[in-house]
mmCIF file of C-alpha atoms in Angstrom:
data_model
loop_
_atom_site.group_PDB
_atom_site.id
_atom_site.type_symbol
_atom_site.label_atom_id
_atom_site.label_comp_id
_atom_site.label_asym_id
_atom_site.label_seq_id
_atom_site.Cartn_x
_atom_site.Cartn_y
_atom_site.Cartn_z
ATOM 1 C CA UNK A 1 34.406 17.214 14.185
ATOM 2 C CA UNK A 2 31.458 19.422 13.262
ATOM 3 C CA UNK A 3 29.479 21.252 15.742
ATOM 4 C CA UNK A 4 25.648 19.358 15.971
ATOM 5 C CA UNK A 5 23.381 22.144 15.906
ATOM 6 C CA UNK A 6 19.370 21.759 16.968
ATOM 7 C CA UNK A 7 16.158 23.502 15.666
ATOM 8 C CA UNK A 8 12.635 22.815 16.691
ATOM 9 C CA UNK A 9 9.547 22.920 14.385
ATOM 10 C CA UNK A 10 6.015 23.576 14.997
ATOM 11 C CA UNK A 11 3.701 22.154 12.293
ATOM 12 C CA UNK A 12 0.495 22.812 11.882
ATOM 13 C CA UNK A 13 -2.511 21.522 10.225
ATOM 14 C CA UNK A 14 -2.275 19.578 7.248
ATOM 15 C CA UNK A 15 1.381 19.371 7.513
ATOM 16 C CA UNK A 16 1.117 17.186 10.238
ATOM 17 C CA UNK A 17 -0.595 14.058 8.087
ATOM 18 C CA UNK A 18 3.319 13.782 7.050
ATOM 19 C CA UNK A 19 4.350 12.949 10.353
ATOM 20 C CA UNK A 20 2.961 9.078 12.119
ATOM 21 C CA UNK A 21 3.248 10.474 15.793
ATOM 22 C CA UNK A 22 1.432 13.176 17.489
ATOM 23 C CA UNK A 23 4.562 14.937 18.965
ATOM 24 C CA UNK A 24 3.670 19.035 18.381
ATOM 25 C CA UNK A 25 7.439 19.892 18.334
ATOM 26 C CA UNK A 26 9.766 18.351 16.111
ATOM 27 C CA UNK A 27 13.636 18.282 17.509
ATOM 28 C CA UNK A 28 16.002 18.439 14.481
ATOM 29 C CA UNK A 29 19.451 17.969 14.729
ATOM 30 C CA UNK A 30 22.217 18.893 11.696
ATOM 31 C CA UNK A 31 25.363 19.859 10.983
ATOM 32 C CA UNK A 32 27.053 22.691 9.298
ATOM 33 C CA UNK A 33 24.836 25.394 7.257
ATOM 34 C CA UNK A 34 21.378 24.635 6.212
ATOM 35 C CA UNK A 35 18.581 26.791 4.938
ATOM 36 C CA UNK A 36 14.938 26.413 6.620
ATOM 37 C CA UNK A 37 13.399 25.013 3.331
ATOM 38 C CA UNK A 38 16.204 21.849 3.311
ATOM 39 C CA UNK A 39 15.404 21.588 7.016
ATOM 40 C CA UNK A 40 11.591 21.296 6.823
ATOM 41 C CA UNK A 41 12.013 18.987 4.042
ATOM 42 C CA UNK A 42 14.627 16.704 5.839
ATOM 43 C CA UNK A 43 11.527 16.059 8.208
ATOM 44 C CA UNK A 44 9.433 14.675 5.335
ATOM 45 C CA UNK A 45 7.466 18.197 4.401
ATOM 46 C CA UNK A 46 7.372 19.356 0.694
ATOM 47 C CA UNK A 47 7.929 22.796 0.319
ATOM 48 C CA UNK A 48 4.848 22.710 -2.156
ATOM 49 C CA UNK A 49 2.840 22.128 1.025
ATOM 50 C CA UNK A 50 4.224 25.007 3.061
ATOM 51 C CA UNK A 51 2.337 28.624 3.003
ATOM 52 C CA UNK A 52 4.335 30.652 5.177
ATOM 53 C CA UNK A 53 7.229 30.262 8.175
ATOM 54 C CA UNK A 54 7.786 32.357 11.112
ATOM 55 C CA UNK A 55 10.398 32.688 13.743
ATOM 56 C CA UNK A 56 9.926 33.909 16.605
ATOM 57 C CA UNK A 57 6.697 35.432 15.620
ATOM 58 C CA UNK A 58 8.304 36.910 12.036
ATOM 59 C CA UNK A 59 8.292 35.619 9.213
ATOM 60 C CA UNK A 60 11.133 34.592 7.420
ATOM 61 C CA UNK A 61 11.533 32.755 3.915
ATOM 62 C CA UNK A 62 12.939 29.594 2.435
ATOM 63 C CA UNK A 63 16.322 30.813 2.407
ATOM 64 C CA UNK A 64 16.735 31.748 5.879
ATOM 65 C CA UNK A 65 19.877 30.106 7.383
ATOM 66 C CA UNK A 66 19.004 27.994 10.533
ATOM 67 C CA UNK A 67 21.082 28.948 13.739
ATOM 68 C CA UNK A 68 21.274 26.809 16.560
ATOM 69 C CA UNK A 69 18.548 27.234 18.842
ATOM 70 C CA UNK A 70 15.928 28.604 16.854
ATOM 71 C CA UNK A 71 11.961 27.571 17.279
ATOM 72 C CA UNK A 72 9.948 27.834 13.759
ATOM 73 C CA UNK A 73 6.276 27.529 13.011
ATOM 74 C CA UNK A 74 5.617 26.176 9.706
ATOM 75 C CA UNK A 75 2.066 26.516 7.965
ATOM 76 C CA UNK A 76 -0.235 25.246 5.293
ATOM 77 C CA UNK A 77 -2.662 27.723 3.076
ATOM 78 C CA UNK A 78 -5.587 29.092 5.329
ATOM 79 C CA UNK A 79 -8.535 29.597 3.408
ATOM 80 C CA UNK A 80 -10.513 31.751 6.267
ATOM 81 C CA UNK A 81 -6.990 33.823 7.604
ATOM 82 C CA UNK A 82 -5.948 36.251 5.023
ATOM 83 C CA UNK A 83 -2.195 36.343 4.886
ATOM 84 C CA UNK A 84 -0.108 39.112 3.707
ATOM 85 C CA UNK A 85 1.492 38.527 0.171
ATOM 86 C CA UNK A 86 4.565 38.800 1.933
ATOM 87 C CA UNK A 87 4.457 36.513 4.508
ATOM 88 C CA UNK A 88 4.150 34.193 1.806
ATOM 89 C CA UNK A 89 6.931 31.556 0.702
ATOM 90 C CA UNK A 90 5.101 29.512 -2.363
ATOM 91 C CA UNK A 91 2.864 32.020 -3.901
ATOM 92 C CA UNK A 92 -1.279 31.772 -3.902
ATOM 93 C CA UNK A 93 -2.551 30.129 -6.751
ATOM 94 C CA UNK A 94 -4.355 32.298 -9.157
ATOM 95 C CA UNK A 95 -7.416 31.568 -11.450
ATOM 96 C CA UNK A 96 -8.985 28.007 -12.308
ATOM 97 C CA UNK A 97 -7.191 25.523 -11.326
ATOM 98 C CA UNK A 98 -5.371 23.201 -13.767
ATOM 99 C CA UNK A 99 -3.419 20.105 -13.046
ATOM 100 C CA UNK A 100 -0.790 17.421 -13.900
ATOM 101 C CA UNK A 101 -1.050 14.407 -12.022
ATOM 102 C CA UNK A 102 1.401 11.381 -11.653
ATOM 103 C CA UNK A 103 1.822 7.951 -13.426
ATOM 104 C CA UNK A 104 -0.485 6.353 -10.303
ATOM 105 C CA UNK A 105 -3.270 8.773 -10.577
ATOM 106 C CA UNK A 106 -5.034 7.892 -13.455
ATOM 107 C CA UNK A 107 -8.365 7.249 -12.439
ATOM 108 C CA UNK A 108 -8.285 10.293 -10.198
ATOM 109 C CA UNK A 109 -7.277 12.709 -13.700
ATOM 110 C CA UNK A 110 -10.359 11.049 -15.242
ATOM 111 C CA UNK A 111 -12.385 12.449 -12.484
ATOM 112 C CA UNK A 112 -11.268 16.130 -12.800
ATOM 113 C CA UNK A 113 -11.605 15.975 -16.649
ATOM 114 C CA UNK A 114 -15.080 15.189 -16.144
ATOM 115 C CA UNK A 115 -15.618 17.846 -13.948
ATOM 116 C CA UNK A 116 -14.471 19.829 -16.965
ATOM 117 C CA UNK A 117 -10.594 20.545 -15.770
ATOM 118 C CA UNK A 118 -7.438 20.459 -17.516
ATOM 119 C CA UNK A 119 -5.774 17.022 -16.110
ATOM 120 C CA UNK A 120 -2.726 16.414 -17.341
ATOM 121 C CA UNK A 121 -1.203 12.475 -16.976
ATOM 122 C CA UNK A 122 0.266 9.643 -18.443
ATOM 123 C CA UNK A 123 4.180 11.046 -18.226
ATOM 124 C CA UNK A 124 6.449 8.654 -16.527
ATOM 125 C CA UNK A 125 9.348 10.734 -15.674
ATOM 126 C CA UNK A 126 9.878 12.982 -12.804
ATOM 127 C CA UNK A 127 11.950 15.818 -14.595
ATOM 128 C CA UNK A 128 9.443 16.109 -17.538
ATOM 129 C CA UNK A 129 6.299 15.634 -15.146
ATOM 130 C CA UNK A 130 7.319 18.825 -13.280
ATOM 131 C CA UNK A 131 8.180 20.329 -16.105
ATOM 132 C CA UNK A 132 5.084 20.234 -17.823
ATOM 133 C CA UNK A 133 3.284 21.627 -14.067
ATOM 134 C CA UNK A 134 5.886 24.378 -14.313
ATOM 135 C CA UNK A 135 5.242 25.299 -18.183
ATOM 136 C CA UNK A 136 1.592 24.693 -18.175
ATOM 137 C CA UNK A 137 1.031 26.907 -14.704
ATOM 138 C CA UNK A 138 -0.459 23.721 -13.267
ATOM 139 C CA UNK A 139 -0.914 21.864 -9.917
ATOM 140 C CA UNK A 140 1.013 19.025 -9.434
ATOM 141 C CA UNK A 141 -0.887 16.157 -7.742
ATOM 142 C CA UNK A 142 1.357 13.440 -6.626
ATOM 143 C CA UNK A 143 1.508 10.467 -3.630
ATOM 144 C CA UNK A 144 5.375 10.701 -3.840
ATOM 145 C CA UNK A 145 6.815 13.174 -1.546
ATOM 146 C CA UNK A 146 9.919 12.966 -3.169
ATOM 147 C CA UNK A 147 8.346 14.303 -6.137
ATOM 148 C CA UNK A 148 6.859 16.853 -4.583
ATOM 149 C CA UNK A 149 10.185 18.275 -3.742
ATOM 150 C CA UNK A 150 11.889 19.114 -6.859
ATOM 151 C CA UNK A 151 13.289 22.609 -6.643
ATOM 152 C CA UNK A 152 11.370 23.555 -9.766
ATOM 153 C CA UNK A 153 8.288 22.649 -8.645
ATOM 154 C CA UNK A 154 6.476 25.939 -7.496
ATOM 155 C CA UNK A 155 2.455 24.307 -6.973
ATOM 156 C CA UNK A 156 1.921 21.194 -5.751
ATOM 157 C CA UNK A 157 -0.324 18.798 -3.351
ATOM 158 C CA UNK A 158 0.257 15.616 -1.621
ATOM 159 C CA UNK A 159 -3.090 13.222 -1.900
ATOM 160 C CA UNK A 160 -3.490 11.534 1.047
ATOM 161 C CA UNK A 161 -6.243 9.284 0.073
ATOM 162 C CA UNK A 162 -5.750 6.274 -1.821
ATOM 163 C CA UNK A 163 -9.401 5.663 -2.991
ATOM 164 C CA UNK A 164 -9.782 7.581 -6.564
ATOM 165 C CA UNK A 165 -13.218 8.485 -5.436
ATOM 166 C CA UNK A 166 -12.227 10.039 -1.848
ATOM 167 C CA UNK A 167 -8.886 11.223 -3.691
ATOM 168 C CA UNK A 168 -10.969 13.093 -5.896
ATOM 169 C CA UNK A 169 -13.664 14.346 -2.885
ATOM 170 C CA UNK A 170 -10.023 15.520 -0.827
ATOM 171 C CA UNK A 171 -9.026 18.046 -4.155
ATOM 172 C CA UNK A 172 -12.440 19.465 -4.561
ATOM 173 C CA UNK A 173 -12.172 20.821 -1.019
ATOM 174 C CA UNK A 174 -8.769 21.342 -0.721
ATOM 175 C CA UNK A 175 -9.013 23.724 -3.965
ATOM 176 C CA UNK A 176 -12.291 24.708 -3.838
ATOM 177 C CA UNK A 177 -13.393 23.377 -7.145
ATOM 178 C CA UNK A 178 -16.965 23.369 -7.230
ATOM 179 C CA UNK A 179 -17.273 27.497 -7.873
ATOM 180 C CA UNK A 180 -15.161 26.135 -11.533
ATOM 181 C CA UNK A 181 -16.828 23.019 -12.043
ATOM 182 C CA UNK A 182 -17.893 22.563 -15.476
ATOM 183 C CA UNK A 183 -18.938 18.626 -15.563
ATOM 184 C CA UNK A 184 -18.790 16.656 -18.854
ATOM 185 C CA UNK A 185 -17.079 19.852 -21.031
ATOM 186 C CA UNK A 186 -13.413 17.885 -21.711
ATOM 187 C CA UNK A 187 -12.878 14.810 -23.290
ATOM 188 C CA UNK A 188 -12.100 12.140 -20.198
ATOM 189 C CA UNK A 189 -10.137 10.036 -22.084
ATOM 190 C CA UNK A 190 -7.723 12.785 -23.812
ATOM 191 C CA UNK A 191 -8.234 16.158 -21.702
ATOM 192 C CA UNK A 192 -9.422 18.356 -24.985
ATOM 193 C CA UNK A 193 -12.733 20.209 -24.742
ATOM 194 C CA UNK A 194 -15.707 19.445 -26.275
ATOM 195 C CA UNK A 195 -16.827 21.060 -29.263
ATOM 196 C CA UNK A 196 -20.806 20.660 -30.199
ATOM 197 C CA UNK A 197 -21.238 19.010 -33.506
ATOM 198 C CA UNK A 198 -24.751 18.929 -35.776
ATOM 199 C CA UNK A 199 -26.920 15.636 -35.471
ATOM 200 C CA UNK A 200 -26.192 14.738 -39.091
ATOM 201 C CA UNK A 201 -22.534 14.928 -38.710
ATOM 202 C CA UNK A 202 -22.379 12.086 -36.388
ATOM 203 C CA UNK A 203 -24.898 9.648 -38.459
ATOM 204 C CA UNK A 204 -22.110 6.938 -39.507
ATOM 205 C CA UNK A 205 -20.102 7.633 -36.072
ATOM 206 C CA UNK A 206 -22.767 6.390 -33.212
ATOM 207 C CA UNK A 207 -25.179 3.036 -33.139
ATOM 208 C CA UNK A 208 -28.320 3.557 -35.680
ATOM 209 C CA UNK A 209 -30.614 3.445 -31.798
ATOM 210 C CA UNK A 210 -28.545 6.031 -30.369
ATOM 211 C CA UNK A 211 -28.982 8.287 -33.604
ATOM 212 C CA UNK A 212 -32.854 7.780 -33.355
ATOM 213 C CA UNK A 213 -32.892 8.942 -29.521
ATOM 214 C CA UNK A 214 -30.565 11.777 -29.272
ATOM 215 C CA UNK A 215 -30.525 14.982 -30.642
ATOM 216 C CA UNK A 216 -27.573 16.834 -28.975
ATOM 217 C CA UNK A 217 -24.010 15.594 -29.252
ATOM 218 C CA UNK A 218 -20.370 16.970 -28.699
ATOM 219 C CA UNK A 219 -16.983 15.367 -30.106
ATOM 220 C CA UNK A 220 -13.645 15.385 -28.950
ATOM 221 C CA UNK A 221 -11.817 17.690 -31.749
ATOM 222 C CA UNK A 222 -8.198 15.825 -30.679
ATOM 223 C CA UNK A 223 -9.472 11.821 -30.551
ATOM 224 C CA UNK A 224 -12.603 11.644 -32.512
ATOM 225 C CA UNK A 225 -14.816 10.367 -29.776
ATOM 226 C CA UNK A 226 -18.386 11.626 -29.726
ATOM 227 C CA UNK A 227 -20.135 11.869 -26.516
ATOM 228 C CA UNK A 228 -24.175 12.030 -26.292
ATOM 229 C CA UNK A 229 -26.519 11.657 -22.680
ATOM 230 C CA UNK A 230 -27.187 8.621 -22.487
ATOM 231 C CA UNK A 231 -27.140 6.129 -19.561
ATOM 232 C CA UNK A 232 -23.174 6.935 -19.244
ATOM 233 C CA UNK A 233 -23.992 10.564 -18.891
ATOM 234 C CA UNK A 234 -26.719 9.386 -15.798
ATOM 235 C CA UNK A 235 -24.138 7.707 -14.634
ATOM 236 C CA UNK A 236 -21.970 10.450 -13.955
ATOM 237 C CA UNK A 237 -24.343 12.443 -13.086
ATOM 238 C CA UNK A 238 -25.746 10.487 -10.176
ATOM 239 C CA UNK A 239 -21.942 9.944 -9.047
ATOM 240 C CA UNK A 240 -21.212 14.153 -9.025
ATOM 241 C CA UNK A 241 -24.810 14.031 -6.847
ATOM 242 C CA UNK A 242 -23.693 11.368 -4.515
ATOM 243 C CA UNK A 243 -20.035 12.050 -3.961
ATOM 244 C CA UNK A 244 -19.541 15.814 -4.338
ATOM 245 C CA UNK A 245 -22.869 17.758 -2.776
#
């Protein structure tokens, strides 16, 4: 018979939307020899969304093998607390953000191409989808927790809304995206960059009215699709007013 060993847990902040009751301390009981990253993850926490862990006021990292007894406190990213480097166990991410999103966040990826970000979807399985984050240096977004805790994964964020509009409102803050915003630059339907294209290159490719009215326009150099600021281009406008200042 194997010894039953318990550990407690003290999450804080964010990493608490992954629990349904308010209890501060989780009480975890397992067997044999476990490392603190299986443990936190047992209880439902990606290790994508954990910053740093200490024990007993030290930190220690994902590795560390859980003895019987022992208290940790588990954290998210603090954006006003500087942490040291070392303290950390899934690294700071570096630069403008890019992401990869999953199968069920489509509307949301339109959003952040828009916005002018690299937005990576439409992959259906798990291995290649992580993958791709992993290659590309990229933020996974994801509602599946399970995804979120591939080994290989080494950036990553649970969206808690369900709303593509509040989904996207929840990223902006939680990565700060407004200092690299660079609306209506990337094409929303294919995630290439605009490139700007003379007025008389474009005179067989948009609607005789729309030729008459506009002077500037921009095409997608991947799909073809030329883009000009009309009422679409309001539209979005009015909707990066309204839902992100």
């Amino acid at each position: 018979m194997k010894y039953e060993k318990i550990a407690f847990f003290r999450f804080f902040g964010r990493l608490n939307d992954f629990f349904k009751d308010n209890e501060r301390v989780k009480i975890h009981h397992f067997t044999g020899f476990q490392t603190v990253k299986d443990r936190i993850e047992a209880l439902g926490v990606p290790h994508v969304e954990v910053s740093f862990i200490t024990l007993n006021g030290k930190p220690v990292d994902f590795d560390h093998m859980v003895e019987d007894g022992e208290f940790f406190c588990v954290y998210p990213e603090f954006k006003t607390i500087e942490i040291p480097s070392e303290w950390l166990v899934t690294p700071r991410y570096e630069g403008e953000p890019r992401f990869v999103l999953d199968i069920h966040l489509g509307k949301l990826a339109r959003f952040l191409r828009m916005l002018g970000f690299y937005a990576f979807f439409g992959e259906e399985d798990d291995e290649k989808l992580c993958r791709k984050a992993v290659q590309e240096n990229a933020i996974l977004l994801s509602r599946d927790v399970g995804l979120l805790k591939r080994k290989e994964l080494v950036f990553g964020y649970y969206v808690r809304n369900t709303d593509p509009k509040k989904q996207l409102m929840e990223v902006v803050e939680r990565y700060d995206l407004k200092r690299w915003m660079k609306p209506f630059t990337r094409c929303i339907e294919c995630n290439t960059e605009f490139e700007e294209v003379p007025k008389e290159s474009v005179k067989d490719r948009v609607p005789p009215k729309v030729y008459k009215l506009f002077d500037e326009f921009v095409r997608c150099p991947n799909c073809g699709r030329v883009y000009w600021k009309g009422s679409h281009y309001d539209h979005m406008v009015e909707f990066i007013k309204k839902n992100l200042n």
